Amino acid sequence: MTKSATPQDQRALVDRLMTACGGSYSPETRRKYFISGPQWAAAYQGQALFHAPTRQVVSATEVIRQFAEIGIGYWTTHDTDVIPTEALMTGRQAEIVAGIKEALKSNGLQCSMVTCETFYHPVWAASPAAESPEIRAYGATRLRNTVRIGHELGAQFLVYWPGTLGYLLQGVIDETQTLKWYAEGINAACEEDLAVAAQAKTQTLRHCLEAKPFEPQAEIILPTSDAMLNFINSGLLKHPDMVGLNPEYLHELMWGGAPRAALARALVAGKLWHFDVNDGYRLKHDVDIAVGLVNPLDWLNVLMLLRSHGYNGPFNFDYKPPRTTSNYGVFRVSFPSAIDRFITLWEMAGEALEDPIIKEATEALKAGAGVAASNDAQQIFEANKEILTLHELIAHRLVQILLGLHRGRKIFARGEKA
Ligand code: GLT
Ligand code: MN
Ligand code: MN
């Protein structure tokens, strides 16, 4: 029987087993990827509607220090993750932002993205696009302030997750009006950005919309990345060219979509600017599990798509370390293991794209049977039917790559000898 690990021995046990896992990359290697760590992910205390917190508060300076040690090159935050609501737009905000700038600098990190929290505080109970003009005016002020913080911290991206843009009770709001009001908020952010950039002679930021199909509202007005794309092109935005997408892997799975197909639609629209990386289950709630723990094969395929289309935006690790992970475990196990799985899958995706079998099979499929074009459906099918088997062969090869079988890894069957 394994003997109990006393409280004093537990960290050493975690450390020893984590080292035994192997396969980790150095902080220098990790820094070569455009990986960002959200303040809210690292500082998440494990609380939820039915859950009390399991972890202590972690300050931004501590998160930044830990990220530097792990080799996470970029940090992202909501305005209120670091500035209490009542201190926003006061002298205290300026002090906090200056302190963060200093912490980032001394730890060699950059801030890549800032996002405005428009869902947690009671003022957002009826969403940032509520009927009341005071609420909307406050919302626009908050968005403009977040744009200024973004410029101040040298971010390139802003993200908007309009979490509460929807309803619990049917027929209470006019959805078309809500969309128009929401667009006014985004317009205010873009105009502030143009003004700040013109004054400071810098670039404008990339404003990215993030959709989630449910939670915290029962019905969501912009539930998917596709709905967001439609909103960008609806004519309601004054600067649609400044607005793109921040799809989240799990949010597309949650409505039953194929994340890879959703990403493809964003890519062809030229709007895949930022990407929230995590994992989870179809048609369930937003569990925000770390990348690759649920769907490693799908993740391999997603990364093949992104690599082959030259995606060069950030990979924002928007996940939540499970409640069973301790504060120590968040930085010792959760973040490093998530990043290392991501890097492995990214490199594997590169390998899969170069795999001679996949390449030859894909090219053969594209070349077709070479018969003359005709209107004879049956004849065309007959001429192509053997090459179509290559679909299944490619899928098999991808699983082989995922399991390392393409490199000669073999699990011996019962009774078989090496
Ligand atoms: C919230 C949400 C995430 C978003 C964050 C950005 S807030 O945690 O569930 O998916 O990316 O506002
Ligand atoms: Mn997200
Ligand atoms: Mn999520």
Tab-separated table of C-alpha atoms and ligand atoms in Angstrom:
chain	number	residue	atom	x	y	z
A	1	MET	CA	0.000	0.000	0.000
A	2	THR	CA	1.277	3.466	-0.844
A	3	LYS	CA	1.986	5.308	2.343
A	4	SER	CA	0.179	8.576	2.983
A	5	ALA	CA	1.978	11.741	1.963
A	6	THR	CA	2.059	14.050	4.946
A	7	PRO	CA	1.235	17.687	4.246
A	8	GLN	CA	4.973	18.538	4.405
A	9	ASP	CA	5.839	15.852	1.861
A	10	GLN	CA	3.172	16.611	-0.711
A	11	ARG	CA	4.947	19.320	-2.697
A	12	ALA	CA	8.041	17.158	-2.959
A	13	LEU	CA	5.855	14.319	-4.264
A	14	VAL	CA	4.245	16.582	-6.865
A	15	ASP	CA	7.675	17.874	-7.892
A	16	ARG	CA	9.139	14.386	-8.202
A	17	LEU	CA	6.252	13.040	-10.291
A	18	MET	CA	6.167	16.162	-12.463
A	19	THR	CA	9.883	15.729	-13.170
A	20	ALA	CA	9.295	12.033	-13.836
A	21	CYS	CA	6.696	12.963	-16.470
A	22	GLY	CA	9.516	14.506	-18.497
A	23	GLY	CA	8.878	16.071	-21.878
A	24	SER	CA	9.011	19.616	-20.587
A	25	TYR	CA	10.471	22.498	-22.572
A	26	SER	CA	12.813	25.117	-21.203
A	27	PRO	CA	11.505	28.604	-20.379
A	28	GLU	CA	13.576	29.942	-23.321
A	29	THR	CA	11.842	27.568	-25.710
A	30	ARG	CA	8.420	28.375	-24.282
A	31	ARG	CA	9.075	32.079	-24.782
A	32	LYS	CA	9.527	31.574	-28.531
A	33	TYR	CA	5.781	30.956	-28.948
A	34	PHE	CA	3.183	33.705	-28.854
A	35	ILE	CA	1.671	32.270	-25.667
A	36	SER	CA	-0.186	34.543	-23.287
A	37	GLY	CA	-1.285	33.784	-19.767
A	38	PRO	CA	-4.373	35.533	-18.420
A	39	GLN	CA	-4.242	37.106	-14.976
A	40	TRP	CA	-7.720	35.712	-14.308
A	41	ALA	CA	-6.685	32.138	-15.145
A	42	ALA	CA	-3.718	32.145	-12.801
A	43	ALA	CA	-5.599	33.953	-10.045
A	44	TYR	CA	-8.821	31.922	-10.350
A	45	GLN	CA	-9.647	30.679	-6.876
A	46	GLY	CA	-11.813	27.733	-7.891
A	47	GLN	CA	-15.096	29.386	-6.976
A	48	ALA	CA	-18.392	28.982	-8.843
A	49	LEU	CA	-22.104	28.969	-8.188
A	50	PHE	CA	-21.901	25.698	-6.266
A	51	HIS	CA	-18.260	25.964	-5.211
A	52	ALA	CA	-16.406	27.845	-2.531
A	53	PRO	CA	-12.858	28.925	-3.413
A	54	THR	CA	-10.111	26.348	-2.904
A	55	ARG	CA	-7.160	28.671	-3.515
A	56	GLN	CA	-5.767	31.894	-2.093
A	57	VAL	CA	-5.730	35.246	-3.858
A	58	VAL	CA	-2.683	35.733	-6.119
A	59	SER	CA	-1.578	39.262	-6.984
A	60	ALA	CA	-0.699	40.440	-10.477
A	61	THR	CA	2.948	40.925	-9.542
A	62	GLU	CA	3.120	37.347	-8.280
A	63	VAL	CA	1.429	36.013	-11.434
A	64	ILE	CA	3.851	37.975	-13.614
A	65	ARG	CA	6.830	36.694	-11.624
A	66	GLN	CA	5.632	33.098	-11.885
A	67	PHE	CA	4.918	33.451	-15.610
A	68	ALA	CA	8.455	34.756	-16.131
A	69	GLU	CA	9.881	31.734	-14.350
A	70	ILE	CA	7.790	29.306	-16.399
A	71	GLY	CA	8.611	31.093	-19.657
A	72	ILE	CA	5.229	32.604	-20.521
A	73	GLY	CA	6.180	35.677	-22.527
A	74	TYR	CA	2.868	37.549	-22.526
A	75	TRP	CA	0.340	38.521	-19.901
A	76	THR	CA	-3.330	39.463	-20.408
A	77	THR	CA	-5.881	40.949	-18.039
A	78	HIS	CA	-9.321	42.408	-17.491
A	79	ASP	CA	-9.339	45.980	-16.202
A	80	THR	CA	-10.926	44.850	-12.907
A	81	ASP	CA	-8.633	41.835	-12.432
A	82	VAL	CA	-6.069	44.373	-11.305
A	83	ILE	CA	-7.925	47.621	-10.634
A	84	PRO	CA	-10.879	47.497	-8.218
A	85	THR	CA	-14.029	48.909	-9.840
A	86	GLU	CA	-14.104	51.890	-7.487
A	87	ALA	CA	-10.495	52.778	-8.326
A	88	LEU	CA	-11.037	52.807	-12.093
A	89	MET	CA	-10.382	56.151	-13.732
A	90	THR	CA	-8.860	57.597	-10.552
A	91	GLY	CA	-5.305	58.360	-9.538
A	92	ARG	CA	-5.165	54.888	-8.004
A	93	GLN	CA	-5.622	53.358	-11.463
A	94	ALA	CA	-2.593	55.254	-12.743
A	95	GLU	CA	-0.515	53.990	-9.795
A	96	ILE	CA	-1.615	50.382	-10.310
A	97	VAL	CA	-0.947	50.515	-14.047
A	98	ALA	CA	2.484	52.027	-13.414
A	99	GLY	CA	3.237	49.229	-10.931
A	100	ILE	CA	2.215	46.604	-13.468
A	101	LYS	CA	4.343	48.211	-16.164
A	102	GLU	CA	7.279	48.008	-13.829
A	103	ALA	CA	6.580	44.365	-12.914
A	104	LEU	CA	6.273	43.405	-16.581
A	105	LYS	CA	9.485	45.190	-17.447
A	106	SER	CA	11.556	43.784	-14.628
A	107	ASN	CA	10.343	40.252	-15.399
A	108	GLY	CA	10.807	40.553	-19.161
A	109	LEU	CA	7.106	40.077	-20.003
A	110	GLN	CA	4.855	42.010	-22.338
A	111	CYS	CA	1.165	42.742	-22.043
A	112	SER	CA	-0.446	41.548	-25.280
A	113	MET	CA	-4.131	42.054	-24.504
A	114	VAL	CA	-6.441	43.939	-22.193
A	115	THR	CA	-10.153	43.228	-21.833
A	116	CYS	CA	-12.969	45.150	-20.223
A	117	GLU	CA	-15.013	43.335	-17.595
A	118	THR	CA	-18.646	44.032	-18.482
A	119	PHE	CA	-20.270	41.056	-16.796
A	120	TYR	CA	-19.309	40.658	-13.121
A	121	HIS	CA	-20.237	43.871	-11.327
A	122	PRO	CA	-23.928	44.387	-10.457
A	123	VAL	CA	-23.994	47.429	-12.765
A	124	TRP	CA	-23.976	44.931	-15.683
A	125	ALA	CA	-26.995	42.980	-14.442
A	126	ALA	CA	-28.909	44.077	-17.535
A	127	SER	CA	-25.756	43.935	-19.740
A	128	PRO	CA	-23.536	46.824	-20.859
A	129	ALA	CA	-26.138	47.517	-23.574
A	130	ALA	CA	-29.002	47.971	-21.104
A	131	GLU	CA	-31.990	50.245	-21.698
A	132	SER	CA	-30.827	52.797	-19.152
A	133	PRO	CA	-28.701	55.485	-20.839
A	134	GLU	CA	-26.575	55.896	-17.678
A	135	ILE	CA	-25.556	52.255	-17.756
A	136	ARG	CA	-24.623	52.484	-21.430
A	137	ALA	CA	-22.727	55.719	-20.918
A	138	TYR	CA	-20.801	54.099	-18.054
A	139	GLY	CA	-20.158	51.085	-20.312
A	140	ALA	CA	-18.743	53.301	-23.059
A	141	THR	CA	-16.573	55.119	-20.506
A	142	ARG	CA	-15.244	51.793	-19.236
A	143	LEU	CA	-14.475	50.627	-22.770
A	144	ARG	CA	-12.658	53.873	-23.572
A	145	ASN	CA	-10.713	53.574	-20.333
A	146	THR	CA	-9.711	49.997	-21.214
A	147	VAL	CA	-8.452	51.213	-24.596
A	148	ARG	CA	-6.266	53.756	-22.805
A	149	ILE	CA	-4.946	51.102	-20.408
A	150	GLY	CA	-4.194	48.921	-23.428
A	151	HIS	CA	-2.132	51.671	-25.039
A	152	GLU	CA	-0.417	52.460	-21.749
A	153	LEU	CA	0.641	48.822	-21.269
A	154	GLY	CA	1.718	48.442	-24.898
A	155	ALA	CA	-0.941	45.837	-25.761
A	156	GLN	CA	-1.806	45.045	-29.374
A	157	PHE	CA	-5.206	43.495	-28.728
A	158	LEU	CA	-8.423	44.203	-26.906
A	159	VAL	CA	-11.014	41.508	-26.301
A	160	TYR	CA	-14.718	41.941	-25.675
A	161	TRP	CA	-16.737	39.085	-24.294
A	162	PRO	CA	-20.246	40.521	-23.973
A	163	GLY	CA	-21.175	37.861	-21.447
A	164	THR	CA	-24.457	39.322	-20.328
A	165	LEU	CA	-25.734	40.393	-23.744
A	166	GLY	CA	-28.842	38.284	-23.718
A	167	TYR	CA	-31.681	37.468	-21.416
A	168	LEU	CA	-33.114	35.154	-18.841
A	169	LEU	CA	-36.717	36.219	-19.381
A	170	GLN	CA	-38.347	36.073	-22.776
A	171	GLY	CA	-39.734	39.096	-24.576
A	172	VAL	CA	-38.399	41.622	-22.095
A	173	ILE	CA	-35.803	43.288	-24.334
A	174	ASP	CA	-35.771	44.213	-28.004
A	175	GLU	CA	-32.815	42.318	-29.444
A	176	THR	CA	-32.372	44.646	-32.447
A	177	GLN	CA	-32.131	47.618	-30.111
A	178	THR	CA	-29.668	45.793	-27.860
A	179	LEU	CA	-27.442	45.082	-30.855
A	180	LYS	CA	-27.488	48.738	-31.868
A	181	TRP	CA	-26.601	49.822	-28.361
A	182	TYR	CA	-23.855	47.243	-28.116
A	183	ALA	CA	-22.412	48.508	-31.405
A	184	GLU	CA	-22.330	52.024	-29.939
A	185	GLY	CA	-20.050	50.732	-27.188
A	186	ILE	CA	-17.667	49.117	-29.673
A	187	ASN	CA	-17.760	52.285	-31.787
A	188	ALA	CA	-16.802	54.348	-28.741
A	189	ALA	CA	-13.832	52.023	-28.098
A	190	CYS	CA	-12.641	52.253	-31.721
A	191	GLU	CA	-12.946	56.032	-31.760
A	192	GLU	CA	-11.010	56.357	-28.537
A	193	ASP	CA	-8.365	54.085	-30.000
A	194	LEU	CA	-8.091	56.212	-33.169
A	195	ALA	CA	-7.763	59.377	-31.067
A	196	VAL	CA	-5.131	57.929	-28.704
A	197	ALA	CA	-3.135	56.388	-31.552
A	198	ALA	CA	-3.203	59.632	-33.539
A	199	GLN	CA	-2.031	61.620	-30.554
A	200	ALA	CA	0.686	59.202	-29.530
A	201	LYS	CA	1.612	58.472	-33.157
A	202	THR	CA	1.251	54.740	-32.563
A	203	GLN	CA	-0.773	51.975	-34.144
A	204	THR	CA	-4.387	51.355	-33.300
A	205	LEU	CA	-5.228	48.146	-31.439
A	206	ARG	CA	-7.049	45.109	-32.749
A	207	HIS	CA	-10.515	44.888	-31.235
A	208	CYS	CA	-11.600	41.244	-30.956
A	209	LEU	CA	-15.083	39.976	-30.179
A	210	GLU	CA	-15.484	36.727	-28.256
A	211	ALA	CA	-18.687	34.693	-28.362
A	212	LYS	CA	-19.994	32.108	-25.928
A	213	PRO	CA	-23.275	30.309	-26.670
A	214	PHE	CA	-24.660	30.199	-23.118
A	215	GLU	CA	-23.707	31.323	-19.612
A	216	PRO	CA	-24.235	33.544	-17.809
A	217	GLN	CA	-27.459	34.390	-19.666
A	218	ALA	CA	-29.957	31.745	-20.697
A	219	GLU	CA	-30.242	33.199	-24.182
A	220	ILE	CA	-27.364	34.996	-25.831
A	221	ILE	CA	-27.805	37.507	-28.640
A	222	LEU	CA	-24.394	36.914	-30.245
A	223	PRO	CA	-23.799	33.248	-29.354
A	224	THR	CA	-21.158	32.126	-31.859
A	225	SER	CA	-18.160	33.428	-33.777
A	226	ASP	CA	-20.331	33.307	-36.891
A	227	ALA	CA	-22.911	35.559	-35.266
A	228	MET	CA	-20.064	37.907	-34.336
A	229	LEU	CA	-18.825	37.937	-37.946
A	230	ASN	CA	-22.294	38.847	-39.066
A	231	PHE	CA	-22.420	41.606	-36.438
A	232	ILE	CA	-19.084	43.006	-37.653
A	233	ASN	CA	-20.533	43.222	-41.155
A	234	SER	CA	-24.014	44.333	-40.090
A	235	GLY	CA	-23.468	48.004	-40.882
A	236	LEU	CA	-23.814	48.898	-37.185
A	237	LEU	CA	-20.081	49.304	-36.634
A	238	LYS	CA	-18.384	52.507	-37.711
A	239	HIS	CA	-14.990	50.855	-38.078
A	240	PRO	CA	-15.568	47.216	-39.047
A	241	ASP	CA	-11.987	46.981	-40.309
A	242	MET	CA	-10.734	47.541	-36.722
A	243	VAL	CA	-12.881	44.710	-35.336
A	244	GLY	CA	-12.113	40.990	-35.599
A	245	LEU	CA	-12.569	37.840	-33.567
A	246	ASN	CA	-11.207	36.116	-30.511
A	247	PRO	CA	-12.776	32.670	-30.854
A	248	GLU	CA	-12.439	30.350	-27.886
A	249	TYR	CA	-11.950	26.663	-28.631
A	250	LEU	CA	-14.440	25.438	-26.021
A	251	HIS	CA	-17.070	28.069	-26.781
A	252	GLU	CA	-17.438	26.651	-30.291
A	253	LEU	CA	-17.666	23.091	-28.933
A	254	MET	CA	-20.286	24.189	-26.415
A	255	TRP	CA	-22.884	24.842	-29.107
A	256	GLY	CA	-21.965	21.609	-30.861
A	257	GLY	CA	-19.844	23.202	-33.568
A	258	ALA	CA	-16.518	21.975	-34.889
A	259	PRO	CA	-13.924	24.437	-33.589
A	260	ARG	CA	-11.722	23.806	-36.600
A	261	ALA	CA	-14.525	24.707	-39.001
A	262	ALA	CA	-15.389	27.826	-36.976
A	263	LEU	CA	-11.745	28.874	-37.130
A	264	ALA	CA	-11.717	28.245	-40.878
A	265	ARG	CA	-14.694	30.568	-41.321
A	266	ALA	CA	-12.892	33.258	-39.323
A	267	LEU	CA	-9.724	32.709	-41.368
A	268	VAL	CA	-11.396	33.108	-44.738
A	269	ALA	CA	-13.052	36.293	-43.482
A	270	GLY	CA	-9.601	37.616	-42.471
A	271	LYS	CA	-10.842	37.998	-38.889
A	272	LEU	CA	-8.950	35.378	-36.905
A	273	TRP	CA	-6.859	37.775	-34.829
A	274	HIS	CA	-6.698	36.276	-31.340
A	275	PHE	CA	-7.453	32.776	-30.049
A	276	ASP	CA	-8.475	31.502	-26.595
A	277	VAL	CA	-6.930	28.110	-26.025
A	278	ASN	CA	-8.541	25.492	-23.792
A	279	ASP	CA	-10.530	22.264	-23.910
A	280	GLY	CA	-13.783	20.727	-22.728
A	281	TYR	CA	-16.841	18.775	-23.760
A	282	ARG	CA	-19.523	19.274	-26.397
A	283	LEU	CA	-22.894	20.709	-25.402
A	284	LYS	CA	-21.877	21.213	-21.789
A	285	HIS	CA	-21.004	24.256	-19.774
A	286	ASP	CA	-17.852	26.346	-19.863
A	287	VAL	CA	-15.477	24.058	-17.966
A	288	ASP	CA	-12.346	25.731	-19.412
A	289	ILE	CA	-10.109	22.667	-19.076
A	290	ALA	CA	-6.466	23.057	-20.085
A	291	VAL	CA	-5.575	22.449	-23.728
A	292	GLY	CA	-5.270	18.868	-24.929
A	293	LEU	CA	-6.628	17.125	-21.832
A	294	VAL	CA	-9.911	16.230	-23.527
A	295	ASN	CA	-9.510	16.441	-27.300
A	296	PRO	CA	-5.825	16.085	-28.198
A	297	LEU	CA	-6.581	14.743	-31.673
A	298	ASP	CA	-8.882	17.623	-32.498
A	299	TRP	CA	-6.255	20.018	-31.160
A	300	LEU	CA	-3.634	18.483	-33.447
A	301	ASN	CA	-5.989	19.075	-36.349
A	302	VAL	CA	-6.807	22.636	-35.257
A	303	LEU	CA	-3.117	23.481	-35.066
A	304	MET	CA	-2.494	21.957	-38.492
A	305	LEU	CA	-5.142	24.288	-39.893
A	306	LEU	CA	-3.655	27.337	-38.152
A	307	ARG	CA	-0.101	26.468	-39.140
A	308	SER	CA	-0.977	25.860	-42.745
A	309	HIS	CA	-2.772	29.218	-42.949
A	310	GLY	CA	-0.018	31.228	-41.310
A	311	TYR	CA	-1.937	32.265	-38.172
A	312	ASN	CA	0.502	34.402	-36.220
A	313	GLY	CA	-1.669	35.851	-33.450
A	314	PRO	CA	-1.549	34.996	-29.766
A	315	PHE	CA	-2.556	31.749	-28.114
A	316	ASN	CA	-4.247	32.958	-24.968
A	317	PHE	CA	-4.420	30.207	-22.339
A	318	ASP	CA	-7.949	30.985	-21.198
A	319	TYR	CA	-8.525	27.971	-19.002
A	320	LYS	CA	-9.189	27.382	-15.355
A	321	PRO	CA	-6.913	25.190	-13.284
A	322	PRO	CA	-9.230	22.649	-11.617
A	323	ARG	CA	-10.359	23.192	-8.042
A	324	THR	CA	-8.308	20.190	-6.961
A	325	THR	CA	-5.088	21.937	-7.984
A	326	SER	CA	-3.418	23.958	-5.232
A	327	ASN	CA	-1.909	27.432	-5.525
A	328	TYR	CA	1.476	25.736	-5.737
A	329	GLY	CA	0.137	23.315	-8.364
A	330	VAL	CA	-1.164	26.154	-10.566
A	331	PHE	CA	2.380	27.266	-11.340
A	332	ARG	CA	4.208	23.981	-10.799
A	333	VAL	CA	1.896	21.672	-12.777
A	334	SER	CA	-1.057	23.389	-14.413
A	335	PHE	CA	0.544	26.157	-16.502
A	336	PRO	CA	3.796	24.394	-17.459
A	337	SER	CA	2.026	21.169	-18.431
A	338	ALA	CA	-0.600	23.026	-20.489
A	339	ILE	CA	2.075	24.976	-22.326
A	340	ASP	CA	4.185	21.919	-22.963
A	341	ARG	CA	1.220	19.971	-24.358
A	342	PHE	CA	0.483	22.937	-26.599
A	343	ILE	CA	4.064	23.170	-27.870
A	344	THR	CA	4.165	19.417	-28.467
A	345	LEU	CA	0.904	19.541	-30.407
A	346	TRP	CA	2.097	22.575	-32.379
A	347	GLU	CA	5.329	20.838	-33.359
A	348	MET	CA	3.447	17.631	-34.104
A	349	ALA	CA	1.126	19.625	-36.365
A	350	GLY	CA	4.191	20.825	-38.267
A	351	GLU	CA	5.369	17.246	-38.564
A	352	ALA	CA	1.953	16.074	-39.759
A	353	LEU	CA	1.899	18.755	-42.446
A	354	GLU	CA	5.257	17.469	-43.691
A	355	ASP	CA	4.404	13.796	-43.344
A	356	PRO	CA	5.112	12.171	-46.724
A	357	ILE	CA	2.157	9.791	-46.431
A	358	ILE	CA	-0.340	12.532	-45.614
A	359	LYS	CA	1.142	14.752	-48.311
A	360	GLU	CA	0.991	12.104	-51.008
A	361	ALA	CA	-2.515	11.041	-50.043
A	362	THR	CA	-3.769	14.640	-49.998
A	363	GLU	CA	-2.203	15.390	-53.357
A	364	ALA	CA	-3.640	12.203	-54.848
A	365	LEU	CA	-7.105	13.205	-53.625
A	366	LYS	CA	-6.710	16.638	-55.199
A	367	ALA	CA	-5.460	15.238	-58.499
A	368	GLY	CA	-8.541	13.015	-58.816
A	369	ALA	CA	-8.787	10.133	-61.269
A	370	GLY	CA	-7.847	12.189	-64.303
A	371	VAL	CA	-10.819	11.030	-66.392
A	372	ALA	CA	-12.455	13.396	-68.833
A	373	ALA	CA	-15.128	15.693	-67.380
A	374	SER	CA	-18.587	14.361	-68.096
A	375	ASN	CA	-22.171	14.421	-66.920
A	376	ASP	CA	-22.078	10.755	-65.986
A	377	ALA	CA	-22.211	10.755	-62.178
A	378	GLN	CA	-21.855	6.994	-61.854
A	379	GLN	CA	-18.801	6.917	-64.095
A	380	ILE	CA	-17.133	9.756	-62.162
A	381	PHE	CA	-17.801	7.963	-58.890
A	382	GLU	CA	-16.410	4.657	-60.212
A	383	ALA	CA	-13.283	6.390	-61.483
A	384	ASN	CA	-12.607	7.983	-58.085
A	385	LYS	CA	-13.779	5.406	-55.622
A	386	GLU	CA	-10.434	3.838	-54.716
A	387	ILE	CA	-8.657	7.109	-53.961
A	388	LEU	CA	-11.482	8.181	-51.664
A	389	THR	CA	-10.348	5.442	-49.265
A	390	LEU	CA	-7.428	7.785	-48.556
A	391	HIS	CA	-9.661	9.854	-46.270
A	392	GLU	CA	-9.672	7.068	-43.735
A	393	LEU	CA	-5.994	6.403	-44.313
A	394	ILE	CA	-5.169	10.061	-43.535
A	395	ALA	CA	-7.267	9.922	-40.354
A	396	HIS	CA	-5.390	6.762	-39.312
A	397	ARG	CA	-2.067	8.433	-40.008
A	398	LEU	CA	-3.016	11.439	-37.867
A	399	VAL	CA	-3.783	9.155	-34.938
A	400	GLN	CA	-0.484	7.356	-35.547
A	401	ILE	CA	1.309	10.699	-35.346
A	402	LEU	CA	-0.552	11.605	-32.162
A	403	LEU	CA	0.378	8.291	-30.549
A	404	GLY	CA	3.956	8.304	-31.819
A	405	LEU	CA	3.350	5.137	-33.863
A	406	HIS	CA	4.745	6.747	-37.020
A	407	ARG	CA	8.123	6.818	-35.295
A	408	GLY	CA	8.077	3.108	-34.673
A	409	ARG	CA	6.471	3.186	-31.244
A	410	LYS	CA	4.696	-0.106	-30.809
A	411	ILE	CA	2.710	-1.427	-27.909
A	412	PHE	CA	3.270	-5.167	-27.834
A	413	ALA	CA	0.150	-7.264	-28.048
A	414	ARG	CA	-0.599	-10.104	-25.686
A	415	GLY	CA	1.929	-12.903	-26.116
A	416	GLU	CA	3.953	-10.942	-28.684
A	417	LYS	CA	7.712	-10.599	-28.111
A	418	ALA	CA	9.985	-7.723	-29.058
B	1	GLT	C1	-14.567	35.003	-18.866
B	1	GLT	C2	-14.930	34.216	-20.083
B	1	GLT	C3	-13.754	34.053	-20.964
B	1	GLT	C4	-13.360	35.350	-21.592
B	1	GLT	C5	-12.851	36.318	-20.620
B	1	GLT	C6	-12.580	37.615	-21.316
B	1	GLT	S1	-13.884	36.515	-19.265
B	1	GLT	O1	-13.661	34.294	-18.063
B	1	GLT	O2	-15.467	32.954	-19.689
B	1	GLT	O3	-13.982	33.109	-21.951
B	1	GLT	O4	-12.343	35.108	-22.529
B	1	GLT	O5	-13.431	38.626	-20.963
B	2	MN	MN	-12.316	33.102	-23.391
B	3	MN	MN	-14.639	29.505	-21.702
